């Protein structure tokens, strides 16, 4: 899994922020106490002490909040003794109010801590599911060097509708990149079905049209499982309208070409000799889920893919990203600046450039895969034949 998908849990982030924030709370108590003691008799700054436990409750747990509250109460008692006495009605009310408010914010800190713990567990479950369903791509597959990255639009998200996969065959490597329609659980479900179909069929299908037909059947199974119950009418309609744009590629080991079946997906790019070449399809097929209805014949096109070339695959979240002026990301122009880089470096540069282009927050998930063809026998051991490799 690419590091760009990994985020600190709320508990970890809060733990990292705690030391200096906690120092601020104690400094606040000390400052209010000193100023209150030195103030004229008619001036009372004790109520400001409540800010210390309230501030602590926003970043720390219940125990730490209770500790800060106790220190604040002790400071208020010290102020009362220094200025008048504990029996002074004004100071008595201030102490009682501080105790009650400290108890309340401690309770709220406890509730927030429980919620964050639950969210952290759910995120761990999601990450485990992602590791099982959407496995990372290998760095090597035959003569190919592969790099991949998944950029989530939502920082809390670990799974989405974008997908990619690779599979070794007897004669080469097959690759898939796709983008399921919509967002949320429906998109994840569609992506999972396509991934499952690819895993089953990638090494068995003799030709790409047969593999695409298997992927089409995977999307179709989601549409057929919608049911007819009235309460589920909206969900059934959404399933019937489900589709997945996809590129399915076959890269032979011993021939400097790539065979491409484009099912409504943005065309791949080839970086060659400092230039960017767009592998436009003469007649792209409809997206998966619509292929059988609109165009039963799948067109497979062949393009040169020589030693040293880098093939770049991406989802529409990359080219539909907008800057502050609402202009789309000109990927073909921007990627030319890194032509000649190896796949891992290329994707690292593109990821940073994309986040900078949108101002740090993507409007949609984005996936990128870069594949370089190397000369036979270079770059490390080949992937095992027949191995299925998939991931986001």
mmCIF file of C-alpha atoms in Angstrom:
data_model
loop_
_atom_site.group_PDB
_atom_site.id
_atom_site.type_symbol
_atom_site.label_atom_id
_atom_site.label_comp_id
_atom_site.label_asym_id
_atom_site.label_seq_id
_atom_site.Cartn_x
_atom_site.Cartn_y
_atom_site.Cartn_z
ATOM 1 C CA UNK A 1 0.000 0.000 0.000
ATOM 2 C CA UNK A 2 1.301 3.397 -0.822
ATOM 3 C CA UNK A 3 2.220 5.627 2.078
ATOM 4 C CA UNK A 4 -0.099 8.362 0.833
ATOM 5 C CA UNK A 5 -3.049 6.314 2.035
ATOM 6 C CA UNK A 6 -1.838 6.003 5.589
ATOM 7 C CA UNK A 7 -3.097 8.518 8.144
ATOM 8 C CA UNK A 8 -2.667 8.903 11.879
ATOM 9 C CA UNK A 9 -5.624 7.806 13.934
ATOM 10 C CA UNK A 10 -7.229 10.481 16.139
ATOM 11 C CA UNK A 11 -5.691 8.857 19.234
ATOM 12 C CA UNK A 12 -2.186 8.890 17.726
ATOM 13 C CA UNK A 13 -2.538 12.466 16.452
ATOM 14 C CA UNK A 14 -3.800 13.642 19.855
ATOM 15 C CA UNK A 15 -0.937 11.878 21.618
ATOM 16 C CA UNK A 16 1.596 13.640 19.408
ATOM 17 C CA UNK A 17 0.021 17.045 20.038
ATOM 18 C CA UNK A 18 -0.328 16.560 23.832
ATOM 19 C CA UNK A 19 3.005 17.721 25.375
ATOM 20 C CA UNK A 20 3.087 21.343 24.258
ATOM 21 C CA UNK A 21 -0.686 21.771 24.498
ATOM 22 C CA UNK A 22 -0.611 20.437 28.045
ATOM 23 C CA UNK A 23 2.132 22.943 28.858
ATOM 24 C CA UNK A 24 -0.167 25.706 27.611
ATOM 25 C CA UNK A 25 -2.900 24.580 30.041
ATOM 26 C CA UNK A 26 -0.543 24.612 33.049
ATOM 27 C CA UNK A 27 0.970 27.930 31.938
ATOM 28 C CA UNK A 28 -2.550 29.378 31.794
ATOM 29 C CA UNK A 29 -3.247 28.214 35.360
ATOM 30 C CA UNK A 30 0.026 29.713 36.600
ATOM 31 C CA UNK A 31 -0.540 33.044 34.832
ATOM 32 C CA UNK A 32 -4.123 33.465 36.075
ATOM 33 C CA UNK A 33 -3.101 32.516 39.624
ATOM 34 C CA UNK A 34 -0.215 34.989 39.816
ATOM 35 C CA UNK A 35 -2.187 37.858 38.274
ATOM 36 C CA UNK A 36 -5.201 37.144 40.523
ATOM 37 C CA UNK A 37 -3.084 37.192 43.684
ATOM 38 C CA UNK A 38 -1.465 40.486 42.673
ATOM 39 C CA UNK A 39 -4.717 42.168 41.565
ATOM 40 C CA UNK A 40 -6.661 44.706 43.665
ATOM 41 C CA UNK A 41 -9.236 43.253 46.099
ATOM 42 C CA UNK A 42 -12.186 44.167 43.876
ATOM 43 C CA UNK A 43 -10.740 42.263 40.862
ATOM 44 C CA UNK A 44 -11.327 38.484 40.675
ATOM 45 C CA UNK A 45 -9.745 36.471 37.852
ATOM 46 C CA UNK A 46 -10.562 33.032 39.246
ATOM 47 C CA UNK A 47 -13.304 32.292 36.675
ATOM 48 C CA UNK A 48 -10.626 32.320 33.951
ATOM 49 C CA UNK A 49 -9.120 29.156 35.463
ATOM 50 C CA UNK A 50 -11.949 27.138 33.922
ATOM 51 C CA UNK A 51 -10.308 27.697 30.527
ATOM 52 C CA UNK A 52 -7.482 25.295 31.452
ATOM 53 C CA UNK A 53 -9.549 22.072 31.863
ATOM 54 C CA UNK A 54 -11.832 23.122 29.010
ATOM 55 C CA UNK A 55 -8.823 23.521 26.709
ATOM 56 C CA UNK A 56 -7.325 20.219 27.859
ATOM 57 C CA UNK A 57 -10.574 18.361 27.160
ATOM 58 C CA UNK A 58 -10.271 19.329 23.484
ATOM 59 C CA UNK A 59 -7.058 17.354 22.934
ATOM 60 C CA UNK A 60 -6.468 15.022 25.914
ATOM 61 C CA UNK A 61 -8.237 12.137 27.598
ATOM 62 C CA UNK A 62 -10.376 12.073 30.705
ATOM 63 C CA UNK A 63 -7.522 11.386 33.135
ATOM 64 C CA UNK A 64 -5.383 14.256 31.892
ATOM 65 C CA UNK A 65 -8.391 16.593 31.870
ATOM 66 C CA UNK A 66 -9.236 15.601 35.449
ATOM 67 C CA UNK A 67 -5.623 16.234 36.477
ATOM 68 C CA UNK A 68 -5.633 19.731 34.962
ATOM 69 C CA UNK A 69 -9.015 20.421 36.569
ATOM 70 C CA UNK A 70 -7.666 19.358 39.969
ATOM 71 C CA UNK A 71 -4.620 21.610 39.562
ATOM 72 C CA UNK A 72 -6.926 24.506 38.602
ATOM 73 C CA UNK A 73 -9.075 23.898 41.708
ATOM 74 C CA UNK A 74 -5.959 23.740 43.871
ATOM 75 C CA UNK A 75 -4.778 27.016 42.365
ATOM 76 C CA UNK A 76 -8.161 28.620 43.114
ATOM 77 C CA UNK A 77 -7.926 27.404 46.712
ATOM 78 C CA UNK A 78 -4.455 28.918 46.940
ATOM 79 C CA UNK A 79 -5.744 32.241 45.607
ATOM 80 C CA UNK A 80 -8.560 32.201 48.199
ATOM 81 C CA UNK A 81 -6.113 31.593 51.072
ATOM 82 C CA UNK A 82 -3.679 34.226 49.785
ATOM 83 C CA UNK A 83 -6.301 36.931 49.257
ATOM 84 C CA UNK A 84 -8.920 36.334 51.982
ATOM 85 C CA UNK A 85 -9.923 32.890 53.268
ATOM 86 C CA UNK A 86 -11.664 29.711 52.137
ATOM 87 C CA UNK A 87 -14.833 30.824 53.884
ATOM 88 C CA UNK A 88 -15.104 33.927 51.707
ATOM 89 C CA UNK A 89 -18.394 33.518 49.857
ATOM 90 C CA UNK A 90 -17.053 34.810 46.517
ATOM 91 C CA UNK A 91 -14.133 32.383 46.458
ATOM 92 C CA UNK A 92 -16.335 29.538 47.699
ATOM 93 C CA UNK A 93 -18.669 29.974 44.720
ATOM 94 C CA UNK A 94 -15.717 30.165 42.348
ATOM 95 C CA UNK A 95 -14.262 26.922 43.723
ATOM 96 C CA UNK A 96 -17.606 25.079 43.537
ATOM 97 C CA UNK A 97 -18.228 26.290 39.987
ATOM 98 C CA UNK A 98 -14.720 25.267 38.920
ATOM 99 C CA UNK A 99 -15.171 21.779 40.412
ATOM 100 C CA UNK A 100 -18.489 21.277 38.596
ATOM 101 C CA UNK A 101 -17.241 22.532 35.230
ATOM 102 C CA UNK A 102 -14.037 20.454 35.514
ATOM 103 C CA UNK A 103 -16.160 17.361 36.170
ATOM 104 C CA UNK A 104 -18.367 18.116 33.159
ATOM 105 C CA UNK A 105 -15.503 18.626 30.709
ATOM 106 C CA UNK A 106 -13.804 15.488 32.072
ATOM 107 C CA UNK A 107 -16.949 13.521 31.282
ATOM 108 C CA UNK A 108 -17.107 14.969 27.774
ATOM 109 C CA UNK A 109 -13.429 14.108 27.270
ATOM 110 C CA UNK A 110 -14.254 10.533 28.292
ATOM 111 C CA UNK A 111 -17.086 10.335 25.745
ATOM 112 C CA UNK A 112 -14.874 11.737 22.984
ATOM 113 C CA UNK A 113 -12.110 9.298 23.871
ATOM 114 C CA UNK A 114 -14.532 6.376 23.615
ATOM 115 C CA UNK A 115 -15.749 7.615 20.219
ATOM 116 C CA UNK A 116 -12.225 8.027 18.880
ATOM 117 C CA UNK A 117 -11.312 4.551 20.089
ATOM 118 C CA UNK A 118 -14.298 3.117 18.233
ATOM 119 C CA UNK A 119 -13.387 5.025 15.057
ATOM 120 C CA UNK A 120 -9.814 3.785 15.351
ATOM 121 C CA UNK A 121 -10.991 0.167 15.580
ATOM 122 C CA UNK A 122 -13.291 0.604 12.585
ATOM 123 C CA UNK A 123 -10.437 2.127 10.586
ATOM 124 C CA UNK A 124 -8.225 -0.828 11.475
ATOM 125 C CA UNK A 125 -10.929 -3.188 10.240
ATOM 126 C CA UNK A 126 -11.216 -1.202 7.001
ATOM 127 C CA UNK A 127 -7.453 -1.344 6.499
ATOM 128 C CA UNK A 128 -7.472 -5.107 7.088
ATOM 129 C CA UNK A 129 -10.295 -5.485 4.558
ATOM 130 C CA UNK A 130 -8.393 -3.342 2.089
ATOM 131 C CA UNK A 131 -5.307 -5.480 2.487
ATOM 132 C CA UNK A 132 -7.348 -8.608 1.785
ATOM 133 C CA UNK A 133 -9.433 -7.300 -1.117
ATOM 134 C CA UNK A 134 -7.169 -4.698 -2.733
ATOM 135 C CA UNK A 135 -3.592 -5.882 -2.538
ATOM 136 C CA UNK A 136 -0.651 -3.679 -3.560
ATOM 137 C CA UNK A 137 0.919 -4.180 -6.952
ATOM 138 C CA UNK A 138 4.360 -5.809 -7.186
ATOM 139 C CA UNK A 139 7.442 -3.794 -8.015
ATOM 140 C CA UNK A 140 8.474 -6.361 -10.633
ATOM 141 C CA UNK A 141 6.480 -8.475 -13.099
ATOM 142 C CA UNK A 142 8.580 -10.121 -15.781
ATOM 143 C CA UNK A 143 10.527 -7.399 -17.634
ATOM 144 C CA UNK A 144 8.278 -4.706 -16.151
ATOM 145 C CA UNK A 145 8.951 -2.391 -13.219
ATOM 146 C CA UNK A 146 5.669 -1.229 -11.659
ATOM 147 C CA UNK A 147 4.772 1.568 -9.252
ATOM 148 C CA UNK A 148 1.317 2.512 -8.028
ATOM 149 C CA UNK A 149 -0.300 5.111 -5.803
ATOM 150 C CA UNK A 150 -3.841 5.732 -4.549
ATOM 151 C CA UNK A 151 -4.764 9.253 -3.438
ATOM 152 C CA UNK A 152 -7.958 9.360 -1.389
ATOM 153 C CA UNK A 153 -10.166 12.428 -1.655
ATOM 154 C CA UNK A 154 -11.232 12.028 1.978
ATOM 155 C CA UNK A 155 -8.411 11.744 4.501
ATOM 156 C CA UNK A 156 -10.441 9.308 6.596
ATOM 157 C CA UNK A 157 -11.143 7.004 3.638
ATOM 158 C CA UNK A 158 -9.147 3.840 3.051
ATOM 159 C CA UNK A 159 -11.241 2.305 0.294
ATOM 160 C CA UNK A 160 -12.920 3.734 -2.761
ATOM 161 C CA UNK A 161 -14.171 2.993 -6.255
ATOM 162 C CA UNK A 162 -10.819 3.358 -8.021
ATOM 163 C CA UNK A 163 -8.958 0.104 -8.575
ATOM 164 C CA UNK A 164 -5.969 -1.431 -10.276
ATOM 165 C CA UNK A 165 -4.546 -4.922 -10.635
ATOM 166 C CA UNK A 166 -1.928 -7.024 -12.377
ATOM 167 C CA UNK A 167 -1.638 -10.710 -13.228
ATOM 168 C CA UNK A 168 1.172 -12.811 -14.690
ATOM 169 C CA UNK A 169 0.353 -15.146 -17.554
ATOM 170 C CA UNK A 170 2.424 -17.701 -19.447
ATOM 171 C CA UNK A 171 3.567 -15.075 -21.954
ATOM 172 C CA UNK A 172 3.374 -11.713 -20.232
ATOM 173 C CA UNK A 173 1.584 -9.448 -17.773
ATOM 174 C CA UNK A 174 -2.013 -8.302 -17.771
ATOM 175 C CA UNK A 175 -2.994 -5.036 -16.128
ATOM 176 C CA UNK A 176 -6.274 -3.459 -15.122
ATOM 177 C CA UNK A 177 -7.129 0.032 -13.953
ATOM 178 C CA UNK A 178 -10.684 1.174 -13.392
ATOM 179 C CA UNK A 179 -13.034 3.629 -11.752
ATOM 180 C CA UNK A 180 -16.446 2.581 -10.455
ATOM 181 C CA UNK A 181 -19.325 5.021 -10.905
ATOM 182 C CA UNK A 182 -20.313 6.981 -7.825
ATOM 183 C CA UNK A 183 -18.871 6.957 -4.314
ATOM 184 C CA UNK A 184 -19.245 5.139 -1.041
ATOM 185 C CA UNK A 185 -20.235 1.524 -0.481
ATOM 186 C CA UNK A 186 -21.851 1.071 -3.907
ATOM 187 C CA UNK A 187 -18.637 2.057 -5.680
ATOM 188 C CA UNK A 188 -16.585 -0.170 -3.369
ATOM 189 C CA UNK A 189 -18.923 -3.086 -4.075
ATOM 190 C CA UNK A 190 -18.647 -2.635 -7.840
ATOM 191 C CA UNK A 191 -14.865 -2.326 -7.657
ATOM 192 C CA UNK A 192 -14.664 -5.501 -5.540
ATOM 193 C CA UNK A 193 -16.725 -7.461 -8.069
ATOM 194 C CA UNK A 194 -14.486 -6.357 -10.933
ATOM 195 C CA UNK A 195 -11.399 -7.232 -8.900
ATOM 196 C CA UNK A 196 -12.806 -10.677 -8.146
ATOM 197 C CA UNK A 197 -13.600 -11.308 -11.793
ATOM 198 C CA UNK A 198 -10.101 -10.209 -12.802
ATOM 199 C CA UNK A 199 -8.467 -12.509 -10.285
ATOM 200 C CA UNK A 200 -10.434 -15.471 -11.558
ATOM 201 C CA UNK A 201 -10.118 -14.794 -15.293
ATOM 202 C CA UNK A 202 -6.891 -12.864 -15.913
ATOM 203 C CA UNK A 203 -4.744 -15.982 -16.191
ATOM 204 C CA UNK A 204 -7.380 -18.104 -17.930
ATOM 205 C CA UNK A 205 -8.802 -15.937 -20.698
ATOM 206 C CA UNK A 206 -6.956 -16.598 -23.960
ATOM 207 C CA UNK A 207 -7.649 -13.117 -25.368
ATOM 208 C CA UNK A 208 -8.463 -9.686 -23.949
ATOM 209 C CA UNK A 209 -12.078 -9.663 -25.274
ATOM 210 C CA UNK A 210 -12.738 -12.803 -23.231
ATOM 211 C CA UNK A 211 -11.245 -11.173 -20.142
ATOM 212 C CA UNK A 212 -13.337 -8.037 -20.662
ATOM 213 C CA UNK A 213 -16.444 -10.231 -21.006
ATOM 214 C CA UNK A 214 -15.654 -11.777 -17.611
ATOM 215 C CA UNK A 215 -15.278 -8.342 -16.030
ATOM 216 C CA UNK A 216 -18.552 -7.305 -17.662
ATOM 217 C CA UNK A 217 -20.242 -10.300 -16.076
ATOM 218 C CA UNK A 218 -18.873 -9.249 -12.688
ATOM 219 C CA UNK A 219 -20.523 -5.827 -12.930
ATOM 220 C CA UNK A 220 -23.685 -7.463 -14.274
ATOM 221 C CA UNK A 221 -23.920 -9.667 -11.191
ATOM 222 C CA UNK A 222 -24.343 -6.530 -9.070
ATOM 223 C CA UNK A 223 -27.180 -5.331 -11.281
ATOM 224 C CA UNK A 224 -28.942 -8.716 -11.154
ATOM 225 C CA UNK A 225 -28.804 -8.917 -7.344
ATOM 226 C CA UNK A 226 -30.800 -5.755 -6.740
ATOM 227 C CA UNK A 227 -34.138 -7.413 -5.950
ATOM 228 C CA UNK A 228 -37.634 -5.994 -6.480
ATOM 229 C CA UNK A 229 -38.769 -4.965 -3.007
ATOM 230 C CA UNK A 230 -40.303 -1.508 -2.942
ATOM 231 C CA UNK A 231 -38.224 -0.162 -0.005
ATOM 232 C CA UNK A 232 -35.070 -0.998 -1.979
ATOM 233 C CA UNK A 233 -36.231 0.576 -5.251
ATOM 234 C CA UNK A 234 -33.700 3.417 -5.117
ATOM 235 C CA UNK A 235 -30.816 1.070 -4.335
ATOM 236 C CA UNK A 236 -31.955 -1.292 -7.096
ATOM 237 C CA UNK A 237 -32.050 1.565 -9.604
ATOM 238 C CA UNK A 238 -28.550 2.616 -8.597
ATOM 239 C CA UNK A 239 -27.295 -0.929 -9.117
ATOM 240 C CA UNK A 240 -28.919 -1.122 -12.535
ATOM 241 C CA UNK A 241 -27.107 2.072 -13.515
ATOM 242 C CA UNK A 242 -23.768 0.808 -12.186
ATOM 243 C CA UNK A 243 -20.789 0.867 -14.496
ATOM 244 C CA UNK A 244 -17.025 0.871 -14.281
ATOM 245 C CA UNK A 245 -14.673 2.576 -16.714
ATOM 246 C CA UNK A 246 -11.615 0.418 -17.275
ATOM 247 C CA UNK A 247 -8.431 -0.155 -19.215
ATOM 248 C CA UNK A 248 -7.428 -3.786 -19.710
ATOM 249 C CA UNK A 249 -3.892 -4.273 -21.017
ATOM 250 C CA UNK A 250 -1.743 -7.197 -22.079
ATOM 251 C CA UNK A 251 2.030 -6.643 -22.147
ATOM 252 C CA UNK A 252 3.931 -9.536 -23.788
ATOM 253 C CA UNK A 253 7.330 -10.365 -22.316
ATOM 254 C CA UNK A 254 9.028 -10.964 -25.666
ATOM 255 C CA UNK A 255 7.388 -8.371 -27.909
ATOM 256 C CA UNK A 256 7.826 -4.547 -27.566
ATOM 257 C CA UNK A 257 4.101 -3.769 -27.695
ATOM 258 C CA UNK A 258 1.099 -3.342 -25.413
ATOM 259 C CA UNK A 259 -2.388 -4.558 -26.308
ATOM 260 C CA UNK A 260 -5.137 -2.275 -24.957
ATOM 261 C CA UNK A 261 -8.884 -2.693 -24.553
ATOM 262 C CA UNK A 262 -10.351 0.666 -23.536
ATOM 263 C CA UNK A 263 -13.763 0.501 -21.860
ATOM 264 C CA UNK A 264 -14.650 4.179 -21.542
ATOM 265 C CA UNK A 265 -11.515 5.043 -19.560
ATOM 266 C CA UNK A 266 -9.055 7.943 -20.015
ATOM 267 C CA UNK A 267 -6.326 6.858 -22.468
ATOM 268 C CA UNK A 268 -2.926 5.779 -21.170
ATOM 269 C CA UNK A 269 0.186 7.837 -21.770
ATOM 270 C CA UNK A 270 3.629 6.636 -22.847
ATOM 271 C CA UNK A 271 6.706 8.623 -21.826
ATOM 272 C CA UNK A 272 9.335 8.025 -24.487
ATOM 273 C CA UNK A 273 12.585 9.915 -25.152
ATOM 274 C CA UNK A 274 11.400 12.966 -23.214
ATOM 275 C CA UNK A 275 8.065 13.111 -25.027
ATOM 276 C CA UNK A 276 4.518 12.143 -24.008
ATOM 277 C CA UNK A 277 2.471 9.998 -26.398
ATOM 278 C CA UNK A 278 -1.280 9.536 -25.878
ATOM 279 C CA UNK A 279 -2.549 6.042 -26.698
ATOM 280 C CA UNK A 280 -5.925 7.157 -27.981
ATOM 281 C CA UNK A 281 -8.314 4.412 -28.978
ATOM 282 C CA UNK A 282 -9.910 4.658 -32.406
ATOM 283 C CA UNK A 283 -13.181 3.226 -31.081
ATOM 284 C CA UNK A 284 -13.311 2.827 -27.292
ATOM 285 C CA UNK A 285 -15.796 0.322 -25.931
ATOM 286 C CA UNK A 286 -18.503 1.355 -23.437
ATOM 287 C CA UNK A 287 -17.747 1.057 -19.708
ATOM 288 C CA UNK A 288 -18.137 -2.289 -17.986
ATOM 289 C CA UNK A 289 -21.774 -2.775 -17.140
ATOM 290 C CA UNK A 290 -22.860 -1.213 -20.445
ATOM 291 C CA UNK A 291 -20.729 -3.175 -22.894
ATOM 292 C CA UNK A 292 -23.228 -5.953 -23.515
ATOM 293 C CA UNK A 293 -26.022 -3.434 -24.102
ATOM 294 C CA UNK A 294 -24.243 -0.957 -26.369
ATOM 295 C CA UNK A 295 -21.376 -2.744 -28.075
ATOM 296 C CA UNK A 296 -20.892 -6.494 -27.707
ATOM 297 C CA UNK A 297 -17.671 -6.354 -29.773
ATOM 298 C CA UNK A 298 -14.549 -5.379 -27.827
ATOM 299 C CA UNK A 299 -11.847 -3.609 -29.836
ATOM 300 C CA UNK A 300 -8.259 -4.442 -28.883
ATOM 301 C CA UNK A 301 -5.565 -2.089 -30.202
ATOM 302 C CA UNK A 302 -1.817 -2.576 -30.241
ATOM 303 C CA UNK A 303 0.720 0.186 -29.542
ATOM 304 C CA UNK A 304 4.536 0.212 -29.362
ATOM 305 C CA UNK A 305 5.945 -0.254 -25.872
ATOM 306 C CA UNK A 306 9.714 -0.503 -26.093
ATOM 307 C CA UNK A 307 12.528 -0.953 -23.600
ATOM 308 C CA UNK A 308 12.897 2.284 -21.623
ATOM 309 C CA UNK A 309 9.305 3.407 -22.250
ATOM 310 C CA UNK A 310 7.129 4.249 -19.228
ATOM 311 C CA UNK A 311 3.409 3.567 -19.500
ATOM 312 C CA UNK A 312 1.231 5.779 -17.276
ATOM 313 C CA UNK A 313 -2.283 4.684 -16.303
ATOM 314 C CA UNK A 314 -4.597 6.920 -14.266
ATOM 315 C CA UNK A 315 -8.224 7.438 -13.270
ATOM 316 C CA UNK A 316 -10.363 10.478 -14.007
ATOM 317 C CA UNK A 317 -9.716 11.874 -10.533
ATOM 318 C CA UNK A 318 -6.317 12.922 -11.896
ATOM 319 C CA UNK A 319 -7.424 14.775 -15.033
ATOM 320 C CA UNK A 320 -10.645 16.154 -13.539
ATOM 321 C CA UNK A 321 -8.830 17.771 -10.615
ATOM 322 C CA UNK A 322 -9.284 21.553 -10.649
ATOM 323 C CA UNK A 323 -7.170 24.429 -9.418
ATOM 324 C CA UNK A 324 -8.454 27.612 -7.771
ATOM 325 C CA UNK A 325 -9.538 28.994 -11.159
ATOM 326 C CA UNK A 326 -11.552 25.772 -11.781
ATOM 327 C CA UNK A 327 -9.251 24.758 -14.650
ATOM 328 C CA UNK A 328 -8.757 21.017 -15.183
ATOM 329 C CA UNK A 329 -5.385 19.434 -14.514
ATOM 330 C CA UNK A 330 -3.399 19.335 -17.817
ATOM 331 C CA UNK A 331 -1.787 15.976 -17.048
ATOM 332 C CA UNK A 332 -0.158 15.523 -20.441
ATOM 333 C CA UNK A 333 1.642 18.852 -20.162
ATOM 334 C CA UNK A 334 2.642 18.493 -16.516
ATOM 335 C CA UNK A 335 3.892 14.915 -16.727
ATOM 336 C CA UNK A 336 6.326 15.889 -19.478
ATOM 337 C CA UNK A 337 8.483 17.574 -16.816
ATOM 338 C CA UNK A 338 9.333 14.138 -15.357
ATOM 339 C CA UNK A 339 9.727 12.137 -18.566
ATOM 340 C CA UNK A 340 12.739 9.902 -18.088
ATOM 341 C CA UNK A 341 12.166 9.265 -14.386
ATOM 342 C CA UNK A 342 11.743 5.745 -13.078
ATOM 343 C CA UNK A 343 8.155 4.734 -12.142
ATOM 344 C CA UNK A 344 8.457 5.216 -8.365
ATOM 345 C CA UNK A 345 9.993 8.673 -8.713
ATOM 346 C CA UNK A 346 7.530 9.644 -11.436
ATOM 347 C CA UNK A 347 4.508 8.842 -9.267
ATOM 348 C CA UNK A 348 6.003 10.571 -6.248
ATOM 349 C CA UNK A 349 6.476 13.728 -8.310
ATOM 350 C CA UNK A 350 3.012 13.461 -9.882
ATOM 351 C CA UNK A 351 1.320 12.917 -6.509
ATOM 352 C CA UNK A 352 2.926 16.002 -5.015
ATOM 353 C CA UNK A 353 2.184 18.028 -8.120
ATOM 354 C CA UNK A 354 -1.468 16.947 -8.111
ATOM 355 C CA UNK A 355 -2.022 17.869 -4.476
ATOM 356 C CA UNK A 356 -0.298 21.189 -5.056
ATOM 357 C CA UNK A 357 -2.445 21.848 -8.130
ATOM 358 C CA UNK A 358 -5.712 21.419 -6.208
ATOM 359 C CA UNK A 359 -4.477 23.232 -3.122
ATOM 360 C CA UNK A 360 -4.049 20.128 -0.982
ATOM 361 C CA UNK A 361 -7.514 18.523 -1.172
ATOM 362 C CA UNK A 362 -8.728 16.350 -4.046
ATOM 363 C CA UNK A 363 -12.341 16.421 -5.180
ATOM 364 C CA UNK A 364 -12.304 12.723 -6.118
ATOM 365 C CA UNK A 365 -10.160 9.663 -5.479
ATOM 366 C CA UNK A 366 -7.255 9.297 -7.881
ATOM 367 C CA UNK A 367 -5.155 6.276 -8.826
ATOM 368 C CA UNK A 368 -1.917 6.190 -10.805
ATOM 369 C CA UNK A 369 0.097 3.264 -12.139
ATOM 370 C CA UNK A 370 3.431 3.592 -13.919
ATOM 371 C CA UNK A 371 5.026 0.665 -15.789
ATOM 372 C CA UNK A 372 8.503 0.679 -17.309
ATOM 373 C CA UNK A 373 9.717 -1.983 -19.714
ATOM 374 C CA UNK A 374 13.289 -2.972 -18.956
ATOM 375 C CA UNK A 375 15.714 -5.054 -20.954
ATOM 376 C CA UNK A 376 15.398 -8.795 -20.205
ATOM 377 C CA UNK A 377 17.439 -9.914 -17.229
ATOM 378 C CA UNK A 378 17.753 -6.451 -15.594
ATOM 379 C CA UNK A 379 16.266 -4.943 -12.441
ATOM 380 C CA UNK A 380 15.819 -7.985 -10.186
ATOM 381 C CA UNK A 381 13.892 -11.258 -10.087
ATOM 382 C CA UNK A 382 10.793 -11.743 -12.148
ATOM 383 C CA UNK A 383 7.390 -12.264 -10.590
ATOM 384 C CA UNK A 384 6.138 -15.832 -10.457
ATOM 385 C CA UNK A 385 4.075 -16.838 -13.430
ATOM 386 C CA UNK A 386 0.385 -17.167 -12.699
ATOM 387 C CA UNK A 387 0.564 -14.894 -9.644
ATOM 388 C CA UNK A 388 -2.329 -12.464 -9.219
ATOM 389 C CA UNK A 389 -1.483 -9.024 -7.877
ATOM 390 C CA UNK A 390 -4.044 -6.352 -7.156
ATOM 391 C CA UNK A 391 -4.464 -3.210 -5.158
ATOM 392 C CA UNK A 392 -5.596 0.363 -4.933
#
